[in-house]
Amino acid sequence: MAITSIKNLKEFSTNNDRFEGAHTLCPGCAHSMIVRELMNCTDDNLVIASNTGCLEVSTAVYPFTSWDTSWIHIGFENAATAVTAAQVMHKVRKKKGNLKDNDAPVKFVAFGGDGSTFDIGFQWLSGAMERQHDFTYICLDNENYANTGGQRSSATPVGATTSTSVAGTHSYGKKEKKKDIVAIMAAHGSPYVAQLAPNKWKSMAKGFQKALETEGPCFINTVSPCCTEWKFDPKDTVGLADLATDSLMFPIYEIVNGHELNILYRPKNPIPVEEYMAAQGRYKHLFKPEYRHIIDQVQADVDKTWEMLQRREEARI
Amino acid sequence: MSVESQDLNLCANDKRGKHQLGAGAGLVGWDEVTQGIVLTSFDGDASDIAHKKAEERNYSEFNSYTASVASWRVQKPVFNRDICIDCQNCWVWCPDTSIISRDKQMLGIDYDHCKGCEVCVEVCPTNPKSLLMFNEHADLDESLAAWPEKKKKEKK
Ligand SMILES: Cc1ncc(C[n+]2csc(CCOP(=O)(O)OP(=O)(O)O)c2C)c(N)n1
Ligand code: SF4
Ligand code: SF4
Ligand code: SF4
Ligand SMILES: [Mg+2]
């Protein structure tokens, strides 16, 4: 396994990008920040599959590909299935010794949006995790079906307006709570699961490297601020991720072998979730007096989750 | 402030940004290709790509490196070498692989692939910033000559 140096950004920047420009993701899209980090944290060969979504559609605009690695364009729900099939094929051929370069290290990675990961591709992902394949699944969580016009997913948080949970005179936006995908994946017996954010580039690179190095099915949920659907200025993508991690809306942590929970970022003075919400158009309506209690409810939930994570970190269970 | 003129083709492979998106590479239409098509990212030997810099790679016509999104921009980031501290913030967070860094040094911007999102300007820590947005049609030397002075810290 040849991981690259992430000691500091200068060393990290000596890597030669294997994700090319002239893809058609929106200006300022965090998906590509996350993909570039993954591809720069190793110099092993990579076999990557993508579920349909913004990343997949925008990086394979016929006749162009933005991927300098093997990359499979597959259905909305089955990147996990496709990449694990490739992994098994590679294992068998390696055993038979009939690969072009039998010793070249290869890593298998699947990318999916939250729509494909939390909802529509869920059983395919669950199956691949249960079969204990050696691969890493990375969810690009922008909390909505962005590629089809911003519908709600089970990753959309309470109070956000989306095109299918529209806020108006009779609604404050989405009512149901976000699914805890990290806990669900840990419950599959995964040796390494984590939630990471692109503003914390080092913990993200470290987590990616751990996942790639760990044998077995690893899962990482990544926060991917989406300027188009969250409604903020593209230049603020990294700042939005800062607000997300500093307000603990997206706590950054890992769970090793199902019980060893480590918090990877502890903000000195967590900011109120209100500040995170105020920076995005999708929460604008919540600032009307009649919806104040929704903001308070989200804050209470965030506080409770943070308390739970800290206790689990201590308890090591 | 002395400012050197910038080489816009710095470290560029001669295939960079030749095609307009949508124009394709003179191939058959998407509805004429066989199912299960494979597009190769490189011509010839594609091994060890991780250890080859862009300028050393043999990109195929299918690689989006050979396409340009320059027409997406209304404003462009301009880089001022004199102030830059080579922190590489702009490199790690550019969503379009458009910051050209070699041997730990920030060298400039790939204007074939930059979409003008301004993320690099936001994350640049120097005072004044080493990257600033200018009108797409602004002259680079004039932009550099118009660079603001160091800002005093506002008292809180
Ligand atoms: C089975 C199936 N259902 C629906 C679609 C249409 N579809 C394509 S992309 C997409 C949304 C993707 O959302 P997400 O997975 O969150 O990725 P994002 O675009 O937000 O990155 C949908 C619904 C599809 N391609 N296949
Ligand atoms: S809609 Fe959102 S996720 Fe999709 S490309 Fe645009 S910014 Fe990225
Ligand atoms: S403006 Fe955006 S795309 Fe262009 S170099 Fe800066 S970060 Fe990259
Ligand atoms: S962020 Fe600014 S100081 Fe840092 S390398 Fe880029 S231009 Fe230079
Ligand atoms: Mg999504």
Coordinates of C-alpha atoms and ligand atoms in Angstrom, one line a residue:
Chain A
M1 CA 0.0 0.0 0.0
A2 CA 1.5 3.2 -1.1
I3 CA -0.1 6.0 0.8
T4 CA 1.2 9.5 0.1
S5 CA 2.5 12.0 2.6
I6 CA -0.1 14.1 4.3
K7 CA 2.2 15.6 6.8
N8 CA 1.4 19.1 5.6
L9 CA -0.3 20.7 2.6
K10 CA 2.9 21.4 0.8
E11 CA 3.8 17.7 0.7
F12 CA 0.3 16.7 -0.1
S13 CA 0.4 19.1 -3.1
T14 CA 3.3 17.2 -4.7
N15 CA 0.8 14.5 -5.8
N16 CA -0.2 14.5 -9.5
D17 CA -4.0 14.8 -9.7
R18 CA -5.8 11.9 -11.3
F19 CA -9.1 13.7 -11.5
E20 CA -9.1 16.1 -14.5
G21 CA -10.8 19.5 -15.0
A22 CA -13.5 20.3 -17.6
H23 CA -16.0 18.1 -15.8
T24 CA -19.3 19.9 -15.6
L25 CA -19.9 20.0 -11.8
C26 CA -21.2 23.5 -10.7
P27 CA -18.5 26.0 -10.0
G28 CA -17.6 25.6 -6.3
C29 CA -19.0 22.1 -6.0
A30 CA -17.6 20.2 -3.0
H31 CA -18.0 16.8 -4.7
S32 CA -14.8 17.3 -6.7
M33 CA -12.8 18.6 -3.6
I34 CA -13.6 15.3 -1.9
V35 CA -12.8 13.1 -5.0
R36 CA -9.5 14.9 -5.5
E37 CA -8.5 14.3 -1.8
L38 CA -9.3 10.6 -2.2
M39 CA -7.3 10.2 -5.3
N40 CA -4.3 12.2 -4.0
C41 CA -4.0 10.3 -0.8
T42 CA -2.6 7.2 -2.5
D43 CA -0.6 6.4 -5.5
D44 CA -1.9 2.9 -5.9
N45 CA -4.0 2.0 -8.9
L46 CA -7.6 2.7 -8.3
V47 CA -10.8 1.0 -9.6
I48 CA -13.7 3.3 -9.0
A49 CA -17.4 3.0 -9.6
S50 CA -20.0 5.8 -9.3
N51 CA -23.7 5.7 -8.7
T52 CA -25.7 8.0 -10.9
G53 CA -25.8 11.5 -9.5
C54 CA -24.0 14.9 -10.0
L55 CA -20.5 13.4 -9.8
E56 CA -21.1 10.6 -12.2
V57 CA -23.1 12.6 -14.8
S58 CA -20.7 15.5 -14.7
T59 CA -17.5 13.5 -15.1
A60 CA -18.6 11.4 -18.1
V61 CA -20.0 13.9 -20.6
Y62 CA -19.6 12.0 -23.8
P63 CA -17.1 11.8 -25.4
F64 CA -15.0 12.9 -22.3
T65 CA -14.0 11.3 -19.1
S66 CA -12.4 13.2 -16.2
W67 CA -11.0 10.0 -14.6
D68 CA -7.3 9.0 -15.0
T69 CA -8.1 5.7 -13.4
S70 CA -10.3 2.7 -14.2
W71 CA -13.8 4.0 -13.6
I72 CA -17.2 2.3 -14.1
H73 CA -20.3 4.2 -15.0
I74 CA -23.1 2.1 -13.6
G75 CA -26.8 2.5 -12.4
F76 CA -28.1 4.8 -9.7
E77 CA -28.1 2.1 -7.1
N78 CA -25.3 -0.4 -7.8
A79 CA -21.8 1.1 -7.7
A80 CA -21.1 -1.0 -4.5
T81 CA -22.1 -4.1 -6.4
A82 CA -20.1 -3.3 -9.5
V83 CA -16.9 -2.3 -7.7
T84 CA -17.0 -5.4 -5.4
A85 CA -17.5 -7.6 -8.5
A86 CA -14.4 -6.1 -10.0
Q87 CA -12.6 -6.6 -6.7
V88 CA -13.5 -10.3 -6.7
M89 CA -12.5 -10.7 -10.3
H90 CA -9.2 -9.0 -9.5
K91 CA -8.6 -11.4 -6.5
V92 CA -9.2 -14.5 -8.6
R93 CA -7.1 -13.3 -11.5
K94 CA -4.3 -12.4 -9.1
K95 CA -4.4 -15.9 -7.6
K96 CA -4.2 -17.4 -11.1
G97 CA -1.4 -15.0 -11.9
N98 CA -2.9 -13.8 -15.2
L99 CA -3.0 -10.0 -14.5
K100 CA -0.9 -7.7 -16.7
D101 CA 1.1 -6.6 -13.6
N102 CA 0.3 -9.2 -10.9
D103 CA 2.0 -7.2 -8.1
A104 CA 0.6 -3.8 -8.8
P105 CA -1.5 -2.7 -5.7
V106 CA -5.1 -1.9 -6.5
K107 CA -7.7 -0.3 -4.4
F108 CA -11.5 -0.5 -5.0
V109 CA -13.7 2.5 -4.3
A110 CA -17.4 3.4 -4.8
F111 CA -18.8 6.9 -4.8
G112 CA -22.5 7.5 -4.2
G113 CA -24.6 10.6 -3.4
D114 CA -26.9 10.6 -0.4
G115 CA -29.9 9.7 -2.5
S116 CA -28.3 6.6 -3.8
T117 CA -26.6 5.7 -0.5
F118 CA -29.3 6.4 2.1
D119 CA -32.3 5.5 -0.1
I120 CA -32.3 3.9 -3.5
G121 CA -29.0 2.0 -3.5
F122 CA -29.3 1.1 0.2
Q123 CA -29.9 -2.6 -0.1
W124 CA -27.0 -2.9 -2.7
L125 CA -24.6 -1.2 -0.3
S126 CA -25.9 -3.2 2.6
G127 CA -25.3 -6.4 0.6
A128 CA -21.8 -5.5 -0.4
M129 CA -20.9 -4.6 3.3
E130 CA -22.4 -7.8 4.5
R131 CA -20.4 -9.9 2.0
Q132 CA -17.2 -8.4 3.6
H133 CA -15.6 -7.3 0.4
D134 CA -12.4 -5.4 0.5
F135 CA -13.5 -2.0 -0.7
T136 CA -14.3 1.6 0.4
Y137 CA -17.6 3.2 -0.1
I138 CA -17.7 7.0 0.1
C139 CA -21.0 8.9 0.3
L140 CA -21.0 12.5 -1.0
D141 CA -23.7 13.8 1.3
N142 CA -25.2 17.0 0.0
E143 CA -28.5 16.1 1.7
N144 CA -30.7 16.0 -1.4
Y145 CA -31.1 14.6 -4.9
A146 CA -29.2 17.4 -6.4
N147 CA -28.8 16.0 -9.9
T148 CA -32.5 15.8 -10.5
G149 CA -33.4 19.2 -9.1
G150 CA -33.1 19.0 -5.3
Q151 CA -35.6 16.5 -4.0
R152 CA -35.6 15.5 -0.3
S153 CA -33.7 12.3 0.6
S154 CA -33.6 10.5 4.0
A155 CA -30.3 12.5 4.5
T156 CA -32.1 15.9 4.3
P157 CA -32.2 17.4 7.7
V158 CA -35.3 18.7 9.5
G159 CA -36.5 22.1 8.4
A160 CA -34.7 22.2 5.0
T161 CA -36.9 23.2 2.0
T162 CA -36.4 21.0 -1.0
S163 CA -38.5 20.5 -4.2
T164 CA -40.4 17.7 -2.5
S165 CA -40.5 19.1 1.0
V166 CA -41.4 22.6 0.1
A167 CA -41.6 25.2 2.9
G168 CA -44.7 27.5 2.7
T169 CA -47.6 28.8 4.8
H170 CA -48.4 25.2 6.0
S171 CA -45.0 23.7 6.1
Y172 CA -41.6 24.4 7.6
G173 CA -39.9 22.1 5.1
K174 CA -38.8 18.5 5.8
K175 CA -40.3 17.0 9.0
E176 CA -38.5 13.7 9.3
K177 CA -35.1 13.4 10.9
K178 CA -31.9 12.5 9.0
K179 CA -31.0 8.8 9.0
D180 CA -27.9 7.9 11.0
I181 CA -26.1 6.2 8.1
V182 CA -22.7 6.0 9.9
A183 CA -24.3 4.0 12.8
I184 CA -26.1 1.8 10.3
M185 CA -22.9 1.0 8.5
A186 CA -21.0 0.3 11.7
A187 CA -23.8 -2.1 12.6
H188 CA -22.9 -4.1 9.5
G189 CA -19.7 -5.1 11.3
S190 CA -17.5 -2.8 9.2
P191 CA -13.9 -2.5 10.4
Y192 CA -13.8 1.2 9.7
V193 CA -16.6 3.8 9.3
A194 CA -16.2 7.6 9.6
Q195 CA -17.8 10.9 8.9
L196 CA -15.4 13.5 7.4
A197 CA -15.5 17.0 5.9
P198 CA -13.5 18.6 3.2
N199 CA -12.6 21.8 5.2
K200 CA -10.7 19.5 7.6
W201 CA -8.5 18.3 4.8
K202 CA -6.0 16.4 7.0
S203 CA -8.5 14.4 9.0
M204 CA -10.2 13.6 5.7
A205 CA -7.0 12.4 4.0
K206 CA -6.1 10.4 7.1
G207 CA -9.5 8.8 7.2
F208 CA -9.4 8.0 3.5
Q209 CA -6.0 6.4 3.9
K210 CA -7.2 4.3 6.9
A211 CA -10.2 3.1 4.9
L212 CA -8.0 2.2 1.9
E213 CA -5.5 0.4 4.2
T214 CA -8.1 -1.5 6.2
E215 CA -9.0 -4.9 4.8
G216 CA -12.8 -5.3 4.5
P217 CA -15.7 -3.1 3.7
C218 CA -15.2 0.5 4.9
F219 CA -17.7 3.3 4.8
I220 CA -17.2 7.1 4.9
N221 CA -19.9 9.7 4.9
T222 CA -18.5 13.1 3.7
V223 CA -20.2 16.5 4.0
S224 CA -20.5 18.0 0.6
P225 CA -21.9 21.5 0.7
C226 CA -24.0 22.1 -2.5
C227 CA -24.1 25.8 -3.4
T228 CA -26.9 25.2 -5.9
E229 CA -29.4 23.4 -3.6
W230 CA -28.4 24.8 -0.2
K231 CA -28.4 28.2 -1.9
F232 CA -25.2 30.0 -1.0
D233 CA -22.5 31.7 -3.1
P234 CA -20.1 29.2 -4.7
K235 CA -17.1 30.9 -3.3
D236 CA -18.3 30.0 0.3
T237 CA -18.2 26.2 -0.1
V238 CA -15.3 25.7 2.3
G239 CA -16.7 28.3 4.7
L240 CA -20.0 26.4 4.7
A241 CA -18.2 23.2 5.6
D242 CA -16.5 25.1 8.4
L243 CA -19.9 26.2 9.7
A244 CA -21.2 22.6 9.4
T245 CA -18.3 21.2 11.5
D246 CA -18.1 24.1 14.0
S247 CA -21.8 23.9 14.7
L248 CA -21.6 20.1 15.1
M249 CA -24.4 19.7 12.5
F250 CA -21.7 17.4 11.0
P251 CA -19.6 16.0 13.8
I252 CA -16.3 14.5 12.5
Y253 CA -15.5 11.1 13.9
E254 CA -14.6 7.5 13.2
I255 CA -15.7 4.1 14.5
V256 CA -13.0 1.4 14.4
N257 CA -14.1 -2.2 14.6
G258 CA -17.6 -1.2 15.7
H259 CA -16.7 0.0 19.2
E260 CA -13.7 2.3 19.2
L261 CA -15.3 5.7 18.5
N262 CA -12.8 8.6 18.1
I263 CA -13.9 12.2 17.7
L264 CA -11.6 13.7 15.1
Y265 CA -12.5 17.4 15.5
R266 CA -13.6 19.1 18.7
P267 CA -14.6 22.8 18.1
K268 CA -13.4 24.9 21.0
N269 CA -16.5 27.0 21.1
P270 CA -19.3 25.3 19.0
I271 CA -21.3 27.8 17.2
P272 CA -25.1 27.7 17.3
V273 CA -26.7 25.8 14.5
E274 CA -28.6 29.0 13.8
E275 CA -25.5 30.5 12.3
Y276 CA -25.0 27.5 10.0
M277 CA -28.6 27.7 8.9
A278 CA -28.5 31.5 8.4
A279 CA -25.8 31.1 5.7
Q280 CA -28.1 29.0 3.5
G281 CA -31.2 29.8 1.5
R282 CA -32.8 26.4 2.2
Y283 CA -33.4 27.4 5.8
K284 CA -34.5 31.0 5.2
H285 CA -38.1 30.4 6.2
L286 CA -37.1 29.1 9.6
F287 CA -36.2 32.6 10.7
K288 CA -39.8 33.6 10.8
P289 CA -41.0 33.8 14.4
E290 CA -43.5 31.0 14.0
Y291 CA -40.8 28.5 13.1
R292 CA -38.4 29.4 15.9
H293 CA -39.2 26.2 17.7
I294 CA -37.8 24.2 14.7
I295 CA -34.4 25.8 15.0
D296 CA -34.5 25.1 18.8
Q297 CA -35.5 21.5 18.1
V298 CA -32.6 21.0 15.6
Q299 CA -30.2 22.5 18.2
A300 CA -31.5 20.2 20.9
D301 CA -31.0 17.2 18.6
V302 CA -27.4 18.3 17.7
D303 CA -26.6 18.7 21.4
K304 CA -27.9 15.2 22.2
T305 CA -25.9 13.6 19.4
W306 CA -22.7 15.3 20.5
E307 CA -23.3 14.1 24.0
M308 CA -23.9 10.6 22.7
L309 CA -20.7 10.6 20.6
Q310 CA -18.6 11.9 23.5
R311 CA -20.0 9.2 25.8
R312 CA -19.4 6.5 23.3
E313 CA -15.9 7.7 22.8
E314 CA -15.2 7.3 26.5
A315 CA -17.0 4.1 26.9
R316 CA -15.3 2.3 24.1
I317 CA -18.4 0.1 23.5
Chain B
M1 CA 5.6 46.1 -6.5
S2 CA 7.5 44.3 -9.2
V3 CA 5.5 41.8 -11.0
E4 CA 6.6 39.3 -13.6
S5 CA 4.4 38.6 -16.6
Q6 CA 2.8 35.2 -16.3
D7 CA 3.2 32.3 -18.7
L8 CA -0.3 31.1 -19.3
N9 CA 0.8 27.8 -20.7
L10 CA 2.9 27.0 -17.7
C11 CA 3.3 23.2 -17.3
A12 CA 0.5 22.7 -19.9
N13 CA 0.5 19.6 -22.0
D14 CA 0.0 20.6 -25.6
K15 CA -3.4 18.8 -25.6
R16 CA -4.9 21.0 -22.8
G17 CA -8.2 22.6 -23.4
K18 CA -8.4 22.1 -27.2
H19 CA -12.0 21.1 -27.4
Q20 CA -15.2 22.8 -26.5
L21 CA -17.5 20.7 -24.3
G22 CA -20.4 19.3 -26.4
A23 CA -18.3 19.7 -29.6
G24 CA -16.7 16.3 -28.9
A25 CA -13.7 15.0 -30.7
G26 CA -15.3 14.3 -34.1
L27 CA -16.7 11.0 -32.9
V28 CA -20.0 9.2 -33.6
G29 CA -23.1 10.4 -31.7
W30 CA -24.0 9.1 -28.3
D31 CA -26.9 7.2 -29.8
E32 CA -24.7 5.4 -32.3
V33 CA -22.2 3.9 -29.9
T34 CA -22.3 0.3 -28.9
Q35 CA -23.5 -0.4 -25.4
G36 CA -20.7 -1.1 -22.9
I37 CA -18.4 1.4 -24.6
V38 CA -14.9 1.9 -23.0
L39 CA -13.3 5.3 -23.3
T40 CA -9.5 5.2 -22.7
S41 CA -8.1 8.1 -20.7
F42 CA -4.6 7.8 -22.3
D43 CA -3.1 6.7 -25.5
G44 CA -0.6 3.9 -25.2
D45 CA 0.9 3.0 -21.8
A46 CA -1.3 4.1 -19.0
S47 CA 0.6 2.6 -16.1
D48 CA 2.1 4.6 -13.3
I49 CA 0.0 7.7 -14.1
A50 CA 0.2 8.7 -10.4
H51 CA 3.9 9.4 -10.9
K52 CA 3.5 11.4 -14.1
K53 CA 2.8 15.1 -14.1
A54 CA 0.2 16.5 -16.5
E55 CA 2.9 17.7 -18.9
E56 CA 4.3 14.1 -19.1
R57 CA 1.1 12.3 -19.8
N58 CA -0.1 11.0 -23.1
Y59 CA -3.8 12.1 -22.8
S60 CA -6.3 10.6 -25.2
E61 CA -8.9 12.7 -27.1
F62 CA -11.4 11.3 -24.6
N63 CA -9.8 12.8 -21.6
S64 CA -11.6 16.0 -20.3
Y65 CA -8.1 17.5 -19.8
T66 CA -8.3 18.1 -23.6
A67 CA -11.6 20.1 -23.2
S68 CA -12.1 23.6 -22.0
V69 CA -14.7 25.2 -19.7
A70 CA -13.1 28.7 -19.9
S71 CA -16.3 30.0 -21.4
W72 CA -18.1 29.4 -18.1
R73 CA -16.2 32.3 -16.5
V74 CA -17.4 35.8 -16.1
Q75 CA -14.6 36.7 -13.7
K76 CA -11.2 35.1 -13.4
P77 CA -8.8 34.7 -10.5
V78 CA -5.4 36.5 -11.0
F79 CA -2.4 35.2 -9.2
N80 CA 0.2 37.5 -7.6
R81 CA 3.5 35.6 -7.0
D82 CA 5.0 38.4 -5.0
I83 CA 2.7 37.8 -2.0
C84 CA 2.1 34.1 -2.2
I85 CA 3.5 32.0 0.7
D86 CA 2.9 28.6 -1.1
C87 CA 0.6 27.4 1.6
Q88 CA -1.3 25.3 -1.0
N89 CA -4.8 26.1 0.4
C90 CA -5.9 27.1 -3.1
W91 CA -4.5 23.8 -4.5
V92 CA -6.3 21.5 -2.1
W93 CA -9.7 23.2 -2.4
C94 CA -9.9 24.1 -6.1
P95 CA -12.8 21.9 -7.3
D96 CA -11.5 22.1 -10.9
T97 CA -7.9 20.9 -10.7
S98 CA -6.9 24.4 -11.9
I99 CA -4.2 25.4 -9.5
I100 CA -0.8 24.5 -10.9
S101 CA 1.6 23.5 -8.2
R102 CA 5.0 21.9 -8.8
D103 CA 7.6 21.0 -6.2
K104 CA 5.5 22.6 -3.3
Q105 CA 5.3 25.9 -5.2
M106 CA 2.1 27.5 -6.5
L107 CA 2.9 28.5 -10.1
G108 CA -0.4 29.8 -11.5
I109 CA -3.8 29.0 -12.9
D110 CA -5.0 26.7 -15.6
Y111 CA -7.4 29.0 -17.4
D112 CA -8.7 26.2 -19.6
H113 CA -10.3 24.4 -16.6
C114 CA -10.9 27.2 -14.1
K115 CA -14.6 28.1 -13.8
G116 CA -14.1 31.3 -11.8
C117 CA -15.8 30.0 -8.6
E118 CA -13.6 32.2 -6.4
V119 CA -13.0 29.4 -3.8
C120 CA -9.2 29.9 -4.2
V121 CA -9.5 33.6 -3.4
E122 CA -11.6 32.8 -0.3
V123 CA -9.1 30.3 1.2
C124 CA -6.0 32.4 0.4
P125 CA -4.6 33.5 3.8
T126 CA -2.2 36.3 2.8
N127 CA -2.8 40.0 3.3
P128 CA -3.5 41.3 0.7
K129 CA -4.6 38.1 -0.9
S130 CA -2.3 36.5 -3.5
L131 CA -5.3 35.6 -5.6
L132 CA -8.1 38.1 -6.5
M133 CA -11.0 38.1 -9.0
F134 CA -10.9 40.4 -12.0
N135 CA -13.1 40.8 -15.0
E136 CA -12.6 37.9 -17.5
H137 CA -11.3 40.4 -20.1
A138 CA -9.0 42.3 -17.8
D139 CA -5.4 42.5 -18.8
L140 CA -3.2 40.4 -16.5
D141 CA -0.4 43.0 -16.1
E142 CA -2.9 45.8 -15.5
S143 CA -4.7 43.7 -12.9
L144 CA -1.4 43.0 -11.1
A145 CA -0.5 46.7 -11.2
A146 CA -3.9 47.5 -9.6
W147 CA -3.3 45.1 -6.6
P148 CA -4.5 46.5 -3.3
E149 CA -2.1 47.4 -0.4
K150 CA -1.9 45.4 2.8
K151 CA -5.1 45.9 4.8
K152 CA -4.8 47.0 8.4
K153 CA -6.5 44.7 10.9
E154 CA -9.8 46.1 11.9
K155 CA -10.1 46.7 15.6
K156 CA -12.8 44.7 17.2
Ligands
LIG1 C1 -33.3 3.8 -10.3 C2 -33.2 5.3 -10.7 N1 -34.0 6.2 -10.1 C3 -33.9 7.5 -10.4 C4 -32.9 7.9 -11.2 C5 -32.8 9.4 -11.5 N2 -31.7 10.0 -10.8 C6 -30.5 10.2 -11.4 S1 -29.5 11.1 -10.5 C7 -30.6 11.2 -9.2 C8 -30.3 12.0 -8.0 C9 -29.0 11.7 -7.3 O1 -29.0 12.1 -6.0 P1 -27.8 11.8 -5.1 O2 -27.6 10.3 -5.0 O3 -28.1 12.4 -3.7 O4 -26.6 12.4 -5.8 P2 -26.3 14.0 -6.0 O5 -26.7 14.3 -7.4 O6 -27.0 14.8 -5.0 O7 -24.8 14.1 -5.9 C10 -31.8 10.6 -9.6 C11 -33.0 10.6 -8.7 C12 -32.1 7.0 -11.8 N3 -31.1 7.4 -12.6 N4 -32.2 5.7 -11.5
SF4_2 S1 -26.0 20.7 -7.9 FE1 -24.8 20.7 -6.0 S2 -23.8 18.7 -6.0 FE2 -24.6 19.0 -8.0 S3 -22.9 19.8 -9.2 FE3 -24.1 21.5 -8.5 S4 -23.1 22.1 -6.5 FE4 -22.4 20.0 -7.0
SF4_3 S1 -11.7 30.3 -9.4 FE1 -12.3 28.2 -8.7 S2 -11.9 26.9 -10.4 FE2 -10.7 28.8 -10.7 S3 -8.7 28.3 -9.9 FE3 -9.9 29.3 -8.3 S4 -10.8 27.6 -7.1 FE4 -10.1 26.8 -9.1
SF4_4 S1 -3.7 30.1 -1.1 FE1 -2.7 32.1 -1.6 S2 -0.8 32.0 -0.4 FE2 -1.6 29.9 -0.5 S3 -0.5 29.0 -2.3 FE3 -2.5 29.8 -3.0 S4 -2.1 31.8 -3.7 FE4 -0.3 31.2 -2.5
MG5 MG -27.2 14.2 -3.0

